[in-house]
Coordinates of C-alpha atoms in Angstrom, one line a residue:
X28 CA -15.1 -23.5 3.7
X29 CA -14.0 -21.0 1.1
X30 CA -15.0 -23.7 -2.2
X31 CA -18.5 -24.2 0.1
X32 CA -18.8 -20.3 0.4
X33 CA -18.2 -19.8 -3.5
X34 CA -20.5 -22.7 -4.6
X35 CA -22.9 -20.8 -2.6
X36 CA -22.4 -17.3 -4.0
X37 CA -22.7 -18.6 -7.5
X38 CA -25.5 -20.9 -6.9
X39 CA -27.5 -17.7 -5.3
X40 CA -27.8 -19.4 -1.8
X41 CA -25.8 -16.9 -0.3
X42 CA -26.6 -13.3 -1.3
X43 CA -24.7 -10.9 1.0
X44 CA -24.8 -7.5 0.7
X45 CA -26.2 -5.6 -2.2
X46 CA -25.5 -2.1 -3.5
X47 CA -28.2 0.9 -4.0
X48 CA -31.0 -0.2 -6.2
X49 CA -31.2 -3.6 -4.6
X50 CA -32.9 -6.0 -1.9
X51 CA -34.0 -9.5 -0.9
X52 CA -36.8 -11.0 -0.9
X53 CA -38.5 -12.3 2.5
X54 CA -36.4 -15.6 2.4
X55 CA -33.3 -13.8 1.5
X56 CA -32.9 -16.0 -1.9
X57 CA -33.8 -13.8 -4.5
X58 CA -32.6 -10.6 -5.4
X59 CA -34.9 -7.7 -6.2
X60 CA -34.9 -4.8 -8.4
X61 CA -35.8 -1.3 -6.7
X62 CA -37.0 0.2 -10.0
X63 CA -37.2 3.9 -8.3
X64 CA -33.8 3.7 -6.7
X65 CA -32.2 2.1 -9.9
X66 CA -33.8 5.0 -12.4
X67 CA -31.7 7.4 -10.1
X68 CA -28.5 5.0 -10.7
X69 CA -29.3 5.5 -14.4
X70 CA -29.5 9.0 -14.0
X71 CA -26.1 9.3 -12.7
X72 CA -24.5 7.3 -15.2
X73 CA -26.1 9.0 -18.3
X74 CA -25.2 12.3 -16.6
X75 CA -21.6 11.1 -16.5
X76 CA -21.6 9.5 -19.6
X77 CA -22.3 13.3 -21.3
X78 CA -18.7 14.2 -20.4
X79 CA -20.2 17.7 -19.3
X80 CA -18.1 17.1 -15.6
X81 CA -14.8 17.4 -15.0
X82 CA -15.2 15.2 -11.4
X83 CA -17.7 13.9 -9.4
X84 CA -18.2 17.2 -7.1
X85 CA -19.8 18.9 -10.1
X86 CA -21.9 15.8 -10.8
X87 CA -22.9 16.1 -7.1
X88 CA -24.3 19.8 -7.6
X89 CA -25.9 18.6 -10.8
X90 CA -28.1 16.1 -8.8
X91 CA -28.7 18.6 -5.9
X92 CA -29.9 21.4 -8.4
X93 CA -32.7 18.7 -9.3
X94 CA -33.4 17.5 -5.8
X95 CA -32.2 13.9 -6.7
X96 CA -31.7 12.0 -3.4
X97 CA -30.6 9.3 -2.1
X98 CA -33.4 7.9 0.2
X99 CA -34.6 11.2 1.6
X100 CA -30.5 12.3 2.0
X101 CA -28.1 14.4 -0.7
X102 CA -25.5 12.1 -2.3
X103 CA -22.1 12.7 -1.7
X104 CA -19.5 12.6 -4.0
X105 CA -18.2 9.1 -2.2
X106 CA -21.3 7.5 -2.9
X107 CA -21.7 8.7 -6.5
X108 CA -18.2 7.4 -7.1
X109 CA -19.3 3.9 -5.5
X110 CA -22.2 3.8 -7.8
X111 CA -19.7 4.5 -10.9
X112 CA -17.7 1.7 -10.2
X113 CA -20.2 -0.9 -9.0
X114 CA -19.8 -3.6 -11.7
X115 CA -23.5 -5.2 -10.7
X116 CA -24.7 -1.9 -12.7
X117 CA -23.7 -3.9 -15.6
X118 CA -25.1 -7.1 -14.8
X119 CA -22.0 -8.6 -12.8
X120 CA -21.6 -9.4 -9.5
X121 CA -18.0 -9.5 -7.8
X122 CA -17.1 -11.1 -4.6
X123 CA -13.6 -11.6 -2.7
X124 CA -12.9 -14.9 -1.4
X125 CA -9.3 -15.2 0.4
X126 CA -8.1 -12.0 -1.8
X127 CA -9.5 -13.5 -4.9
X128 CA -12.6 -12.1 -6.8
X129 CA -15.4 -14.5 -7.6
X130 CA -17.6 -13.2 -10.9
X131 CA -21.3 -14.0 -11.0
X132 CA -23.6 -13.0 -14.2
X133 CA -26.7 -11.3 -13.2
X134 CA -27.7 -9.8 -16.4
X135 CA -31.3 -9.7 -15.4
X136 CA -30.2 -7.1 -12.9
X137 CA -28.6 -5.0 -15.0
X138 CA -29.1 -1.1 -15.9
X139 CA -26.2 -0.2 -17.9
X140 CA -24.3 -1.9 -20.6
X141 CA -20.7 -3.1 -20.2
X142 CA -19.8 -1.1 -22.7
X143 CA -21.2 2.1 -20.5
X144 CA -19.5 0.8 -17.7
X145 CA -15.8 0.7 -19.2
X146 CA -16.4 4.0 -20.8
X147 CA -17.4 5.1 -17.4
X148 CA -14.3 3.9 -15.8
X149 CA -12.4 5.8 -18.7
X150 CA -13.7 9.0 -17.9
X151 CA -13.0 8.7 -13.8
X152 CA -9.8 7.6 -14.3
X153 CA -9.5 10.9 -16.4
X154 CA -11.1 13.1 -13.8
X155 CA -8.4 12.4 -10.9
X156 CA -6.2 14.8 -10.7
X157 CA -2.8 13.3 -10.2
X158 CA -1.3 14.0 -6.2
X159 CA 1.9 15.7 -6.3
X160 CA 4.0 13.2 -3.9
X161 CA 5.9 15.5 -1.7
X162 CA 9.1 14.7 -0.1
X163 CA 9.0 11.5 2.5
X164 CA 11.2 11.8 5.4
X165 CA 12.8 8.5 6.3
X166 CA 13.7 8.3 10.3
X167 CA 16.4 5.9 11.1
X168 CA 16.1 6.1 14.7
X169 CA 12.1 5.5 15.3
X170 CA 11.5 3.3 18.3
X171 CA 14.9 3.9 19.9
X172 CA 15.3 7.6 20.6
X173 CA 14.3 9.2 23.5
X174 CA 14.3 12.4 25.2
X175 CA 17.1 12.8 28.1
X176 CA 15.6 15.1 30.4
X177 CA 11.8 13.1 30.6
X178 CA 13.0 9.6 28.8
X179 CA 9.9 9.7 26.6
X180 CA 10.0 8.9 22.8
X181 CA 11.1 11.8 20.7
X182 CA 8.3 12.6 18.3
X183 CA 9.0 12.8 14.7
X184 CA 7.8 15.8 13.1
X185 CA 8.4 17.9 9.8
X186 CA 9.2 21.8 9.8
X187 CA 9.4 24.6 7.5
X188 CA 12.1 27.3 7.4
X189 CA 12.7 29.6 4.4
X190 CA 10.5 27.4 2.3
X191 CA 12.5 24.5 2.9
X192 CA 11.1 21.3 4.6
X193 CA 13.2 19.3 7.3
X194 CA 12.7 16.4 9.6
X195 CA 13.4 16.6 13.3
X196 CA 12.6 14.8 16.3
X197 CA 11.2 16.7 19.3
X198 CA 10.1 16.7 22.7
X199 CA 6.7 18.6 23.1
X200 CA 7.0 18.9 27.0
X201 CA 10.8 20.0 26.7
X202 CA 10.5 22.2 23.7
X203 CA 13.2 20.3 22.5
X204 CA 13.7 20.2 18.8
X205 CA 16.8 18.3 17.1
X206 CA 17.2 18.0 13.6
X207 CA 16.8 14.4 11.9
X208 CA 20.3 14.8 9.7
X209 CA 22.1 16.1 12.6
X210 CA 21.3 13.4 15.3
X211 CA 21.7 10.4 12.9
X212 CA 25.1 11.4 11.4
X213 CA 26.4 11.7 15.0
X214 CA 24.6 8.1 15.8
X215 CA 25.9 6.3 12.5
X216 CA 29.7 8.0 13.0
X217 CA 30.0 7.0 16.4
X218 CA 28.7 3.6 16.3
X219 CA 30.9 2.8 13.6
X220 CA 33.8 4.5 15.6
X221 CA 32.8 2.4 18.8
X222 CA 32.0 -1.0 17.2
X223 CA 35.1 -0.7 14.9
X224 CA 37.3 -0.1 17.9
X225 CA 35.5 -3.1 19.9
X226 CA 36.1 -5.8 17.3
X227 CA 39.7 -5.3 17.6
X228 CA 39.7 -5.6 21.2
X229 CA 37.4 -8.7 23.5
X230 CA 34.1 -8.4 21.0
X231 CA 34.2 -12.1 20.9
X232 CA 34.0 -13.1 24.1
X233 CA 31.3 -10.3 25.1
X234 CA 29.5 -11.7 22.1
X235 CA 29.5 -15.4 23.0
X236 CA 27.9 -14.5 26.4
X237 CA 25.4 -12.4 25.1
X238 CA 24.3 -14.9 22.5
X239 CA 24.3 -17.7 25.2
X240 CA 22.1 -16.0 27.2
X241 CA 19.8 -15.0 24.6
X242 CA 19.3 -18.3 23.0
X243 CA 18.3 -19.9 26.3
X244 CA 15.8 -16.9 26.4
X245 CA 15.1 -17.8 22.8
X246 CA 14.0 -21.2 23.5
X247 CA 11.9 -20.8 26.0
X248 CA 9.8 -18.3 24.0
X249 CA 9.5 -20.8 21.2
X250 CA 8.3 -23.5 23.8
X251 CA 5.4 -21.1 25.1
X252 CA 4.6 -20.3 21.2
X253 CA 4.4 -24.0 20.6
X254 CA 1.7 -24.1 23.6
X255 CA -0.1 -21.4 22.1
X256 CA 0.1 -22.6 18.8
X257 CA -1.3 -26.2 19.9
X258 CA -4.4 -24.5 22.0
X259 CA -5.1 -22.4 19.3
X260 CA -5.3 -24.9 16.3
X261 CA -7.1 -27.3 18.5
X262 CA -9.9 -24.6 19.3
X263 CA -9.7 -23.7 15.5
X264 CA -10.9 -27.2 14.7
X265 CA -13.5 -27.5 17.0
X266 CA -14.8 -24.2 15.9
X267 CA -14.7 -25.5 12.5
X268 CA -16.5 -28.6 12.8
X269 CA -19.3 -26.6 14.5
X270 CA -19.7 -24.3 11.7
X271 CA -19.6 -26.9 9.0
X272 CA -22.8 -28.4 11.2
X273 CA -24.3 -24.7 11.1
X274 CA -23.3 -21.7 9.1
X275 CA -23.4 -18.8 11.4
X276 CA -22.1 -15.2 11.1
X277 CA -20.5 -15.3 14.7
X278 CA -18.6 -18.7 14.5
X279 CA -17.1 -17.3 11.1
X280 CA -16.1 -14.5 12.8
X281 CA -14.6 -16.8 15.3
X282 CA -13.1 -18.8 13.0
X283 CA -11.3 -15.5 11.2
X284 CA -10.1 -14.6 14.6
X285 CA -8.8 -17.6 15.5
X286 CA -6.7 -17.9 12.2
X287 CA -5.6 -14.7 12.6
X288 CA -4.2 -15.5 16.0
X289 CA -2.2 -18.7 14.6
X290 CA -0.9 -16.9 11.8
X291 CA 0.5 -14.3 14.5
X292 CA 2.4 -16.8 16.8
X293 CA 3.7 -18.5 13.9
X294 CA 5.4 -15.4 12.2
X295 CA 6.4 -14.6 15.6
X296 CA 7.8 -17.6 16.0
X297 CA 9.4 -17.8 13.1
X298 CA 10.9 -14.3 13.8
X299 CA 12.2 -16.0 17.3
X300 CA 14.0 -18.6 15.1
X301 CA 15.7 -16.9 12.8
X302 CA 16.9 -14.3 15.6
X303 CA 18.4 -17.7 17.5
X304 CA 20.2 -18.4 14.3
X305 CA 21.7 -14.9 14.4
X306 CA 23.4 -16.1 17.1
X307 CA 25.1 -19.3 16.3
X308 CA 27.8 -18.0 14.0
X309 CA 29.9 -15.3 16.0
X310 CA 32.7 -15.6 13.7
X311 CA 30.5 -14.9 10.8
X312 CA 28.6 -12.4 12.5
X313 CA 31.7 -10.3 13.5
X314 CA 33.0 -10.4 10.0
X315 CA 29.7 -9.2 9.0
X316 CA 29.5 -6.3 11.1
X317 CA 33.2 -5.4 10.3
X318 CA 31.8 -5.0 6.8
X319 CA 29.0 -3.2 7.5
X320 CA 30.3 -0.9 10.1
X321 CA 32.5 0.6 7.3
X322 CA 31.3 4.5 6.2
X323 CA 31.4 3.6 2.5
X324 CA 29.6 0.4 2.9
X325 CA 27.1 1.2 5.6
X326 CA 25.9 4.5 3.5
X327 CA 25.3 1.9 0.3
X328 CA 23.0 0.1 2.3
X329 CA 19.2 0.1 2.0
X330 CA 17.1 2.5 4.7
X331 CA 15.6 -1.0 6.2
X332 CA 19.1 -2.7 6.4
X333 CA 20.4 0.7 8.0
X334 CA 17.7 0.7 10.7
X335 CA 17.9 -2.8 11.2
X336 CA 21.4 -2.4 11.8
X337 CA 21.6 0.2 13.9
X338 CA 18.7 -1.7 16.1
X339 CA 20.6 -4.6 16.2
X340 CA 23.4 -2.8 17.9
X341 CA 22.0 0.1 20.0
X342 CA 19.4 -0.7 22.7
X343 CA 18.5 3.2 23.0
X344 CA 19.5 6.7 22.6
X345 CA 18.9 9.6 25.0
X346 CA 18.9 13.2 23.1
X347 CA 18.3 16.8 23.3
X348 CA 19.4 19.8 21.7
X349 CA 22.9 19.9 23.5
X350 CA 24.0 16.2 23.9
X351 CA 23.4 12.4 22.9
X352 CA 24.0 9.7 24.6
X353 CA 23.9 5.9 22.9
X354 CA 23.6 2.6 24.7
X355 CA 24.6 0.1 23.2
X356 CA 23.5 -3.7 23.2
X357 CA 27.0 -5.2 22.7
X358 CA 28.9 -5.1 25.0
X359 CA 26.2 -3.1 27.3
X360 CA 28.3 0.0 27.6
X361 CA 27.6 3.5 26.7
X362 CA 29.5 6.4 25.3
X363 CA 28.5 9.9 25.5
X364 CA 28.9 12.8 22.6
X365 CA 28.4 16.8 23.7
X366 CA 27.0 18.7 21.3
X367 CA 24.9 17.7 18.5

């Protein structure tokens, strides 16, 4: 299908969407120039190449002052940039197929030279003001920390105090504001303490019982995913055969949607199989936890590893400005800590 589309594109059988200044004939087999619009395109390029404008907003002001419009309406800065970055104006059509850019020469449709186009891109790049990246906060407890009063998920928010930005977990309804570092440090400390104590006691038996139950559930889920995959793949084959006999946009959309669903199921199955694998070596998992749940080791872990480890160990956390309650997955016990 992809190869057929590429061949049709290169041969001109499939034209697709065209930029400002072009249209297709009544049979949709040829591209026709709209000279009135292309003259406006030439004005936009020629003005930009004078280097009089710091950015596309300044060029927009010029076009408004000269009443140069786009099909009866004022241009926008975004539309101007779209024109300035459109390779078709230099005689090159580019279309993406599965993420790969396929070029097609259309020199007879060009309005500027490749050299002018390259210079335009250079000036555009210079016109863009570098964005100052503000500090980004990473929340370790996303998805499993809740308000202890209403059980709603705490919302992540940034606040400013004395000119300093800081992160919080908040419940709007109860006006609870919990500083991110306070609650996360408390959770990490208590988790390490609790599980290091647990590893010295009956962890292995508890883990084995937990693993057996979860492996059984995961096997059932894998079987269900296999059934869904078989059904989707059979449907994909039928729809593809219909598409090859008669290409329609609706069938193409159906095929794309089916493929996305198949990929989602395959990814889910892979996740489940990996999860199942984690339960099959209790002693290895125990040793890994023992190593990772040392303060010095935990601090050196990457953020994603820290979050994954906490999610593996903690079922949910209930917190407010006065207390924190941690519910662990292993061995389904909970501890409370007063005073965040």
